[in-house]
Amino acid sequence: MMKHLRIFHGVLAVAGIGLFFHPLAAQDPVRTLDDVRKLEAKLTAVVDKALPATVALISVETGSSGSGVITNADGLILTAAHVVEGNEQVEVVFPNGKQTKAKVLGANLSKDIALAQIIEPGPWPFVEMGQSKPLKAGDWVVAMGHSAGYDPARTPPVRFGRVVSDGPGNFLTTDCSLIGGDSGGPLFGIDGKVVAVNSSIGESIKNNNHAGVDGFREDWDRLMKSEVWGELQMNPLANQERPVMGIRVSEASVAGGGIAVASVTPGTPAARAGIRSGDVIQSINGAKVRAGRYFFLQIAKYRAGDTIKVSLLRDSKPVEVEVKLVQAAQLGQAAPMSQRLGQQDDEDQPDVPLMTFEEEQIIRNESADLYGAISSATKNASKSAVWIWGEDRRTGEPIQLVQGTVIGDGRQVLTKWSEISLASDSLKVVAGDAKTAVAKVYGVYPDDDLAVLTVEDPTGFTPVKWDTTDALKLGRMIVAPTPDDKKPVLGVVAVETRSLRVKDQAFLGVELDGNFSGPGVRIRGIEPEGAAKSAGLAEGDILRKIAGKEVNSAYEVKTSLNGHGPGESVEVVYDRDGKSATIQVDLKEKPEFPQARNARLETMRQMGTHLSKVSTNFPSAMQTDMAIDRAGCGGPVVDLDGRVIGISIARGDRTSSMIIPSASVIAVLNGKASSPADVEAAQLEKAKRDRSLVENGRDIPQMPRGAQPPPPTESAPSLRQNLEDMERLLQRMKREMKDIGE
């Protein structure tokens, strides 16, 4: 399993090198649809530039996987320290499957930053380093990484969003959703320069944390000398390098605002500046002080060594002092603090615990501008979006199950079958204007998890107009309107359309020699019933080209088959006994092997969202970073011109939703539908077969000869224990975020 992102309620492991205070203001306001189109053009340009340099890093020792980004032609890689920790070398895999090795250099664990150097000489694709300190709440960013580990069937998914907090320390928080495998992957500014690497996540999908590139610059010499230092911390405001002044504050509220000083530690900067117990801090550098977590976040925006102006009230008289901040380690305060603050303004845990009040206001205002700008794109399609209601079988109460898309003459609705199947005898369709009609299931397309409903209303609703003129490319913006058009969901094309079904993947049936240094890839074993064996390939043959593409790694062999399916014929060039030969290979269907579950990844997949009952295995799907929740699937999806380019079919995990493109939807509807009874009978029969396999322990699909079996699936007690541990971890972080003090 891949190296997972560290999971915490807030940021984990921030450094003491803070950011200088700056006015909070978003760059390039986006208030019109033309503004959004310009932003989209910049976004697609970033993706084109970034994709070739975003690599997977795989541990030579353990096989665990993270991500990284190349920043010069010689192959210098920025990544997260926890990705390469304990490794001397890592395998580097490019999006096209090219594979090479890199030497791990230095790491600062406190900042979660590390360097690695590709051993083989370049030139390598690379991107430039930007700056992280100037970034502020509202600035547009793009995150990339090999989510859930390297996958030769897709490119590293694109995530688009904003900085939502510019600290504390060397860290940034964004709403670009991340998951295991993304660790160490790049965060780009809208100019296409790397500004940070992915580090950790919180419970909310809006809480994603990144280590800034300015931290790399500050530690560059030590990193290049292969030094390793620092420690990972769960509580960012307990890091030994954080800036402090040496006070504790009172839990009691202060009339008229401000925060009361409970005590001052002798010999600290606060004591030297003359701050006393009982003083009421009013502002820092002119910025009003807010109670609770906000006060400590204000301090954390600076760095040790900075001098700040603190405005106080002492005996109702104003006093102003200057305080030079120092590292917590200098005061012996490296351990987590135990003081519990009264947080009247934090009774409900915020989505992003480290976001200041001012940052919250900026994000709220920017969101209003952005969604106002795209309203003209969603206006027409929202009329074809409806809610599907049914009875909850447990309670008998009406419940909104999913959304739907009006098709045909307005009296048919296309929706998600798995979400309505248990309530199919109590369905109602509700439009944004509250018009309601009873609906019945007309037919089911189980491969795509789609169902067509007929509505018992003579006038019907407004049917959708499909658009199939443009296959959207990576980074293009798409929007899922709601029936009332009040809360559309904006995102981008994260991965281009592909089949998610294993049986649609082409299969050669070869085991490759990982110790062979090339050129080419040597066959170590042959699957007796595979395509390679049928075509005449043999053990010891060296594959040189497949479908016109040179292959020099196992990953390149896999990526060379992308776009090809079972039954297709591809040309294979190979060497045998020093002689080159060419044959045609008729590809076969890839068998499905037992898959091991990883409890940590499963936990991360579900954090901050509700997953669809059926979330994968679609014959044709486009992946997006749109945060469409389970009950929001089934509705139309449009581009910025308002063209309906597909329907949302599933919430896959915290980072992704799936879209069935319009062309695929039309092809499905032109096919033959099954009756609900036939589909349910087939599902029941499959469930019986699966249960029989498990109970009898036979007829399990065989692994191909020479293949490594997956690790044992976790037992139920082990899985429960892992999930309980994860819950305790999250609860601990919640408590620690309330136990902040200096």
mmCIF file of N, CA and C in Angstrom, residues 88-164:
data_model
loop_
_atom_site.group_PDB
_atom_site.id
_atom_site.type_symbol
_atom_site.label_atom_id
_atom_site.label_comp_id
_atom_site.label_asym_id
_atom_site.label_seq_id
_atom_site.Cartn_x
_atom_site.Cartn_y
_atom_site.Cartn_z
ATOM 1 N N GLU A 88 17.206 5.176 1.560
ATOM 2 C CA GLU A 88 18.407 5.723 0.929
ATOM 3 C C GLU A 88 18.173 5.972 -0.550
ATOM 4 N N GLN A 89 17.313 5.138 -1.156
ATOM 5 C CA GLN A 89 16.958 5.287 -2.567
ATOM 6 C C GLN A 89 15.463 5.102 -2.736
ATOM 7 N N VAL A 90 14.909 5.707 -3.778
ATOM 8 C CA VAL A 90 13.513 5.494 -4.149
ATOM 9 C C VAL A 90 13.426 5.304 -5.660
ATOM 10 N N GLU A 91 12.430 4.535 -6.079
ATOM 11 C CA GLU A 91 12.117 4.424 -7.497
ATOM 12 C C GLU A 91 11.303 5.651 -7.898
ATOM 13 N N VAL A 92 11.638 6.234 -9.028
ATOM 14 C CA VAL A 92 10.923 7.391 -9.553
ATOM 15 C C VAL A 92 10.140 6.935 -10.784
ATOM 16 N N VAL A 93 8.832 7.142 -10.765
ATOM 17 C CA VAL A 93 7.991 6.720 -11.885
ATOM 18 C C VAL A 93 7.268 7.947 -12.442
ATOM 19 N N PHE A 94 7.426 8.173 -13.729
ATOM 20 C CA PHE A 94 6.810 9.307 -14.406
ATOM 21 C C PHE A 94 5.385 8.940 -14.847
ATOM 22 N N PRO A 95 4.535 9.937 -15.133
ATOM 23 C CA PRO A 95 3.169 9.637 -15.563
ATOM 24 C C PRO A 95 3.083 8.715 -16.776
ATOM 25 N N ASN A 96 4.095 8.753 -17.655
ATOM 26 C CA ASN A 96 4.076 7.876 -18.832
ATOM 27 C C ASN A 96 4.646 6.495 -18.556
ATOM 28 N N GLY A 97 5.015 6.217 -17.301
ATOM 29 C CA GLY A 97 5.527 4.902 -16.930
ATOM 30 C C GLY A 97 7.033 4.787 -16.927
ATOM 31 N N LYS A 98 7.743 5.785 -17.435
ATOM 32 C CA LYS A 98 9.204 5.743 -17.401
ATOM 33 C C LYS A 98 9.657 5.643 -15.950
ATOM 34 N N GLN A 99 10.671 4.815 -15.712
ATOM 35 C CA GLN A 99 11.105 4.533 -14.353
ATOM 36 C C GLN A 99 12.608 4.715 -14.215
ATOM 37 N N THR A 100 13.028 5.306 -13.103
ATOM 38 C CA THR A 100 14.442 5.465 -12.811
ATOM 39 C C THR A 100 14.606 5.486 -11.297
ATOM 40 N N LYS A 101 15.831 5.690 -10.813
ATOM 41 C CA LYS A 101 16.093 5.700 -9.374
ATOM 42 C C LYS A 101 16.596 7.065 -8.934
ATOM 43 N N ALA A 102 16.348 7.384 -7.664
ATOM 44 C CA ALA A 102 16.834 8.633 -7.076
ATOM 45 C C ALA A 102 17.435 8.351 -5.717
ATOM 46 N N LYS A 103 18.474 9.102 -5.396
ATOM 47 C CA LYS A 103 19.099 9.044 -4.075
ATOM 48 C C LYS A 103 18.393 10.047 -3.167
ATOM 49 N N VAL A 104 18.026 9.598 -1.978
ATOM 50 C CA VAL A 104 17.404 10.495 -1.010
ATOM 51 C C VAL A 104 18.491 11.353 -0.382
ATOM 52 N N LEU A 105 18.265 12.676 -0.360
ATOM 53 C CA LEU A 105 19.220 13.598 0.237
ATOM 54 C C LEU A 105 18.757 13.949 1.652
ATOM 55 N N GLY A 106 18.682 15.243 1.987
ATOM 56 C CA GLY A 106 18.348 15.646 3.339
ATOM 57 C C GLY A 106 16.865 15.834 3.571
ATOM 58 N N ALA A 107 16.516 15.966 4.872
ATOM 59 C CA ALA A 107 15.117 16.163 5.240
ATOM 60 C C ALA A 107 15.027 16.945 6.541
ATOM 61 N N ASN A 108 14.080 17.885 6.602
ATOM 62 C CA ASN A 108 13.711 18.547 7.838
ATOM 63 C C ASN A 108 12.338 18.011 8.220
ATOM 64 N N LEU A 109 12.313 17.137 9.216
ATOM 65 C CA LEU A 109 11.061 16.490 9.592
ATOM 66 C C LEU A 109 10.065 17.486 10.169
ATOM 67 N N SER A 110 10.551 18.521 10.847
ATOM 68 C CA SER A 110 9.640 19.506 11.431
ATOM 69 C C SER A 110 8.843 20.240 10.365
ATOM 70 N N LYS A 111 9.484 20.486 9.235
ATOM 71 C CA LYS A 111 8.793 21.163 8.129
ATOM 72 C C LYS A 111 8.197 20.173 7.135
ATOM 73 N N ASP A 112 8.464 18.880 7.334
ATOM 74 C CA ASP A 112 8.018 17.828 6.415
ATOM 75 C C ASP A 112 8.479 18.104 4.991
ATOM 76 N N ILE A 113 9.766 18.415 4.830
ATOM 77 C CA ILE A 113 10.343 18.658 3.505
ATOM 78 C C ILE A 113 11.572 17.782 3.320
ATOM 79 N N ALA A 114 11.820 17.374 2.079
ATOM 80 C CA ALA A 114 12.982 16.537 1.772
ATOM 81 C C ALA A 114 13.346 16.714 0.306
ATOM 82 N N LEU A 115 14.596 16.388 -0.012
ATOM 83 C CA LEU A 115 15.094 16.406 -1.387
ATOM 84 C C LEU A 115 15.543 15.013 -1.792
ATOM 85 N N ALA A 116 15.431 14.730 -3.075
ATOM 86 C CA ALA A 116 15.983 13.507 -3.665
ATOM 87 C C ALA A 116 16.576 13.875 -5.019
ATOM 88 N N GLN A 117 17.565 13.127 -5.460
ATOM 89 C CA GLN A 117 18.261 13.425 -6.709
ATOM 90 C C GLN A 117 18.239 12.202 -7.612
ATOM 91 N N ILE A 118 17.692 12.367 -8.823
ATOM 92 C CA ILE A 118 17.712 11.268 -9.795
ATOM 93 C C ILE A 118 19.165 10.942 -10.136
ATOM 94 N N ILE A 119 19.488 9.658 -10.120
ATOM 95 C CA ILE A 119 20.870 9.225 -10.327
ATOM 96 C C ILE A 119 21.262 9.284 -11.798
ATOM 97 N N GLU A 120 20.385 8.846 -12.667
ATOM 98 C CA GLU A 120 20.662 8.828 -14.106
ATOM 99 C C GLU A 120 20.731 10.263 -14.637
ATOM 100 N N PRO A 121 21.686 10.575 -15.510
ATOM 101 C CA PRO A 121 21.792 11.948 -16.029
ATOM 102 C C PRO A 121 20.576 12.339 -16.865
ATOM 103 N N GLY A 122 20.268 13.632 -16.860
ATOM 104 C CA GLY A 122 19.103 14.166 -17.586
ATOM 105 C C GLY A 122 19.392 14.377 -19.050
ATOM 106 N N PRO A 123 18.643 15.322 -19.639
ATOM 107 C CA PRO A 123 17.715 16.240 -18.968
ATOM 108 C C PRO A 123 16.371 15.594 -18.652
ATOM 109 N N TRP A 124 15.755 16.059 -17.560
ATOM 110 C CA TRP A 124 14.453 15.574 -17.117
ATOM 111 C C TRP A 124 13.436 16.716 -17.190
ATOM 112 N N PRO A 125 12.165 16.378 -17.385
ATOM 113 C CA PRO A 125 11.144 17.432 -17.363
ATOM 114 C C PRO A 125 11.090 18.059 -15.978
ATOM 115 N N PHE A 126 10.926 19.370 -15.910
ATOM 116 C CA PHE A 126 10.917 20.015 -14.606
ATOM 117 C C PHE A 126 10.039 21.257 -14.634
ATOM 118 N N VAL A 127 9.740 21.752 -13.440
ATOM 119 C CA VAL A 127 9.008 23.003 -13.271
ATOM 120 C C VAL A 127 9.816 23.901 -12.339
ATOM 121 N N GLU A 128 9.550 25.187 -12.425
ATOM 122 C CA GLU A 128 10.284 26.149 -11.603
ATOM 123 C C GLU A 128 9.708 26.232 -10.192
ATOM 124 N N MET A 129 10.571 26.577 -9.251
ATOM 125 C CA MET A 129 10.129 26.861 -7.887
ATOM 126 C C MET A 129 9.646 28.305 -7.800
ATOM 127 N N GLY A 130 8.527 28.499 -7.152
ATOM 128 C CA GLY A 130 8.028 29.842 -6.911
ATOM 129 C C GLY A 130 8.329 30.263 -5.489
ATOM 130 N N GLN A 131 7.413 30.983 -4.872
ATOM 131 C CA GLN A 131 7.549 31.419 -3.486
ATOM 132 C C GLN A 131 6.265 31.107 -2.738
ATOM 133 N N SER A 132 6.403 30.712 -1.492
ATOM 134 C CA SER A 132 5.218 30.377 -0.704
ATOM 135 C C SER A 132 4.812 31.486 0.261
ATOM 136 N N LYS A 133 5.758 32.261 0.749
ATOM 137 C CA LYS A 133 5.416 33.275 1.757
ATOM 138 C C LYS A 133 4.464 34.355 1.245
ATOM 139 N N PRO A 134 4.567 34.784 -0.019
ATOM 140 C CA PRO A 134 3.615 35.814 -0.479
ATOM 141 C C PRO A 134 2.188 35.310 -0.628
ATOM 142 N N LEU A 135 1.969 33.979 -0.641
ATOM 143 C CA LEU A 135 0.621 33.464 -0.829
ATOM 144 C C LEU A 135 -0.255 33.799 0.366
ATOM 145 N N LYS A 136 -1.526 34.028 0.080
ATOM 146 C CA LYS A 136 -2.468 34.415 1.116
ATOM 147 C C LYS A 136 -3.841 33.839 0.801
ATOM 148 N N ALA A 137 -4.727 33.942 1.765
ATOM 149 C CA ALA A 137 -6.071 33.400 1.603
ATOM 150 C C ALA A 137 -6.721 33.950 0.335
ATOM 151 N N GLY A 138 -7.286 33.067 -0.457
ATOM 152 C CA GLY A 138 -7.965 33.455 -1.687
ATOM 153 C C GLY A 138 -7.135 33.259 -2.931
ATOM 154 N N ASP A 139 -5.820 33.039 -2.801
ATOM 155 C CA ASP A 139 -4.973 32.837 -3.979
ATOM 156 C C ASP A 139 -5.253 31.469 -4.593
ATOM 157 N N TRP A 140 -5.337 31.446 -5.924
ATOM 158 C CA TRP A 140 -5.662 30.220 -6.637
ATOM 159 C C TRP A 140 -4.442 29.294 -6.699
ATOM 160 N N VAL A 141 -4.683 28.008 -6.522
ATOM 161 C CA VAL A 141 -3.612 27.013 -6.542
ATOM 162 C C VAL A 141 -4.108 25.730 -7.207
ATOM 163 N N VAL A 142 -3.147 24.901 -7.630
ATOM 164 C CA VAL A 142 -3.436 23.612 -8.263
ATOM 165 C C VAL A 142 -2.598 22.550 -7.570
ATOM 166 N N ALA A 143 -3.244 21.511 -7.069
ATOM 167 C CA ALA A 143 -2.530 20.403 -6.432
ATOM 168 C C ALA A 143 -2.519 19.202 -7.365
ATOM 169 N N MET A 144 -1.385 18.487 -7.357
ATOM 170 C CA MET A 144 -1.276 17.256 -8.125
ATOM 171 C C MET A 144 -0.557 16.221 -7.280
ATOM 172 N N GLY A 145 -0.644 14.985 -7.674
ATOM 173 C CA GLY A 145 -0.014 13.888 -6.956
ATOM 174 C C GLY A 145 -0.618 12.582 -7.410
ATOM 175 N N HIS A 146 0.059 11.495 -7.093
ATOM 176 C CA HIS A 146 -0.414 10.171 -7.506
ATOM 177 C C HIS A 146 -1.319 9.606 -6.415
ATOM 178 N N SER A 147 -2.559 10.108 -6.390
ATOM 179 C CA SER A 147 -3.534 9.739 -5.363
ATOM 180 C C SER A 147 -3.703 8.224 -5.289
ATOM 181 N N ALA A 148 -3.682 7.699 -4.041
ATOM 182 C CA ALA A 148 -3.851 6.264 -3.791
ATOM 183 C C ALA A 148 -2.757 5.433 -4.450
ATOM 184 N N GLY A 149 -1.631 6.059 -4.792
ATOM 185 C CA GLY A 149 -0.512 5.340 -5.388
ATOM 186 C C GLY A 149 -0.499 5.435 -6.897
ATOM 187 N N TYR A 150 0.656 5.099 -7.490
ATOM 188 C CA TYR A 150 0.801 5.197 -8.938
ATOM 189 C C TYR A 150 -0.176 4.258 -9.644
ATOM 190 N N ASP A 151 -0.843 4.777 -10.646
ATOM 191 C CA ASP A 151 -1.808 4.001 -11.438
ATOM 192 C C ASP A 151 -1.482 4.218 -12.912
ATOM 193 N N PRO A 152 -0.987 3.176 -13.604
ATOM 194 C CA PRO A 152 -0.611 3.352 -15.008
ATOM 195 C C PRO A 152 -1.788 3.631 -15.929
ATOM 196 N N ALA A 153 -3.012 3.425 -15.443
ATOM 197 C CA ALA A 153 -4.189 3.635 -16.283
ATOM 198 C C ALA A 153 -4.684 5.075 -16.272
ATOM 199 N N ARG A 154 -4.003 5.966 -15.499
ATOM 200 C CA ARG A 154 -4.458 7.354 -15.446
ATOM 201 C C ARG A 154 -3.290 8.270 -15.109
ATOM 202 N N THR A 155 -3.478 9.549 -15.390
ATOM 203 C CA THR A 155 -2.498 10.561 -15.025
ATOM 204 C C THR A 155 -2.734 10.991 -13.575
ATOM 205 N N PRO A 156 -1.754 11.620 -12.934
ATOM 206 C CA PRO A 156 -1.989 12.090 -11.564
ATOM 207 C C PRO A 156 -3.141 13.084 -11.528
ATOM 208 N N PRO A 157 -4.163 12.844 -10.718
ATOM 209 C CA PRO A 157 -5.358 13.702 -10.728
ATOM 210 C C PRO A 157 -5.071 15.153 -10.375
ATOM 211 N N VAL A 158 -5.788 16.046 -11.067
ATOM 212 C CA VAL A 158 -5.661 17.488 -10.873
ATOM 213 C C VAL A 158 -6.683 17.928 -9.833
ATOM 214 N N ARG A 159 -6.269 18.764 -8.890
ATOM 215 C CA ARG A 159 -7.166 19.388 -7.928
ATOM 216 C C ARG A 159 -6.975 20.895 -7.971
ATOM 217 N N PHE A 160 -8.072 21.638 -8.069
ATOM 218 C CA PHE A 160 -8.019 23.100 -8.169
ATOM 219 C C PHE A 160 -8.691 23.716 -6.944
ATOM 220 N N GLY A 161 -8.101 24.791 -6.418
ATOM 221 C CA GLY A 161 -8.723 25.438 -5.275
ATOM 222 C C GLY A 161 -8.014 26.711 -4.882
ATOM 223 N N ARG A 162 -8.088 27.007 -3.582
ATOM 224 C CA ARG A 162 -7.531 28.261 -3.070
ATOM 225 C C ARG A 162 -6.751 28.004 -1.791
ATOM 226 N N VAL A 163 -5.832 28.894 -1.526
ATOM 227 C CA VAL A 163 -5.245 28.947 -0.190
ATOM 228 C C VAL A 163 -6.345 29.436 0.751
ATOM 229 N N VAL A 164 -6.561 28.710 1.843
ATOM 230 C CA VAL A 164 -7.556 29.161 2.824
ATOM 231 C C VAL A 164 -6.898 29.633 4.113
#
